[in-house]
Amino acid sequence: MAHLFQPKFFSVLKQGYTKQQFTKDLFAGIIVGIVALPLAIAFAVASGVSPEKGLVTAVVAGLIISVLGGSRVQIGGPTGAFIVIVLGILQTYGFNGLLISTMMAGVILILFGLLRLGSLLKFIPHPLIVGFTSGIALVIFSTQIKDALGLTIAELPSAFIPKWGAYFSGLGSMNYWALGITVVTILITVFFKKVTSKIPGSFVAILVITALVQVLDVPVTTIETVFGEIPNKIELAFPSIEWSQLGAYLAPALTIALLGGIESLLSAVVADGMIGGNHRSNTELIAQGVANVVTPLFGGIPATGAIARTATNVKNGGRTPLAGIIHAITLLLIMLFVGKWAKLIPMSCLAGILIVVAYNMSEWRSFISILKGSGFDILVLLVTFFLTVLVDLTYAIQIGVVLSSLLFMKRMADSGKNATMEVDSDVLENYASLPEGVAIYEISGPFFFASAKQYCSILKSIGSRSRVLIIRMRHVPFIDATGIHNLKAVVSELKHGHTRVILSGVRPEVLKELEKHEVTGLLGEGMILPSFDLAMSKAREL
C-alpha cells in the first residue's frame, strides 16, 4: 500500500523547501485562485447547480488533490468536461443522486489506484480522447446559446438537435444587451492577455461587465435572478442514501470515474512535459478518489485535474503542491468575504466565458489532423464524437474503447500480410562501432496507443544524451494517431535540445501516415532513409 500511495507534497517537504520556491508557489497559487474563480462559478451554473457548488468543489477538492496527489503541480477542481455528465445525472437522478454517484465514483477511483490501473488509463487512444473532448466542447457551446442571446425559453430540451430547434424557434425573444455582453466578454477573455498574462481576461471581464450592468441598470438576467442569494459559507450536507438503490447509480459513477481518471492523468502528463517531472499515476488516482468522496459531503460536484489551471500554475512559477493548496485557500477567502457579490454577475457574461472554454477544449486542429490519417483512426474519432454529441458520453467512451480494440486486432491481422524487412550490411549490425554522439533505438511491433508512451519516453531519454538519434522502424507494421501525436512531440522536444532524429527502414504504409501528418517536414529533408547503413552514413555527416 505504501508504494502505491506516495503523495508528492510529503516527498517535497522531505527533500527540503526553500524560501525562494515558497515565494514562487505563493504567487502562482494566488494567480490560479483568481483564474479558478470565474471558471468554478461558470462550470457550476452550466452544470445546472448553484454557483457556490462550484466554489465549494474548487476549495475542498483542490485542497485534497494538492495535499494527497501524485503530481507536483496538478490543480484540481470542477472542469468543463463534467458539465455534460453532471447535467445528465441531475436530470435523471436529481441533486441527491449526483452526490451519491460522485461519492461512488470516488470509491471506484481509489480502487483503480490500489489495483495499479493508473498506467492502463494512459492507453486510451488519442482519436478517442479528441473525439469525446471535441464532442463535449460542442455540447457545452450549445448549452450556452440561451444565456448568450438572452432568449426567454421556458423549457429547454436536453437533447442536442431539439435544443437547437428551440433556439431557432425562440430567436424572436433575443435580448441584444445580452448578446453585446457575450461578445464583449469573449473579446476581453481572449485579448486581455496582450495587456498582461498575470491577470486572467475572464476575471477582468466579470469585474468590468458586472460593474457596468449595475451602474447602467442593463436589463439582463443575473445569477441572482436565476439562483437567488449565494451562501458565503461551507457546511456539511450529507446526501440521503438508500442502500437498496445504489445499483442504479453504478453507471453514472463509472462514467465520472473513467472521465475523471483519464482527464486527471492527461493533465498530469501535460504538466510532466512542462516541468520535466514524473507524476505517480496510482497516487494521483487515489487522491482524486478521496476528493470525490469528501467533496459531496459539502455539497460539491465531481472534480478532476484541470489542464488549463495546471498549466497556469506552471507558467507562473508553481513547482510544488503548496501552490495548489494556496490556490484553494485563495478561493476560500474570496468566497467568504467577496462571494456575496457574485450574485450580480450577468448570465450572458458567464456564457461568454464558457464559449471561450468550449473553443479551447475543442481541439479542432487535432480533429482535422486525425481526419487526414488512416480510416481506422477516423472511424474511432467520428463515432466517439457523434455519440458524445447526439447520444451520451457514457456510451461514447464504452463503444469507443471497444471499437479501438476491434480495429487494433484488424490492423494486426492486416499487418502480418504485408510484412517487409529492411536489409542491412552485416558489418553495420554491430552497434559497437557507433560514432561518438550517435544513439540507436529500434522499435519492434506496432507504434500505437498502447505502446506509444513507453517508446517515446525511452526515445526522449536516449535522444537527450545524443547529438543524433537513429530510430529503426523496420519491424513497425503500422503507426496510429496516438503514435504519431507522441512521436511528433518527442521529435520537437529533441530538436529544441539540438538533437537530430533519423528514421530508418520505414515501411511504405507507415511512411504514408508520417507524410500525411507532416512528420517528414518536422524531421527535415532526407531524414527518413530506407536502410540502416544509409542512416549511419547520414549520422556521420551530421
Coordinates of C-alpha atoms in Angstrom, one line a residue, residues 41 153 237 378 427 480:
I41 CA -18.9 29.7 -10.9
I153 CA -37.3 29.8 -23.4
A237 CA -24.5 18.4 3.5
I378 CA -11.1 8.5 -38.4
V427 CA 29.1 -5.0 -40.5
D480 CA -1.8 5.1 -35.4

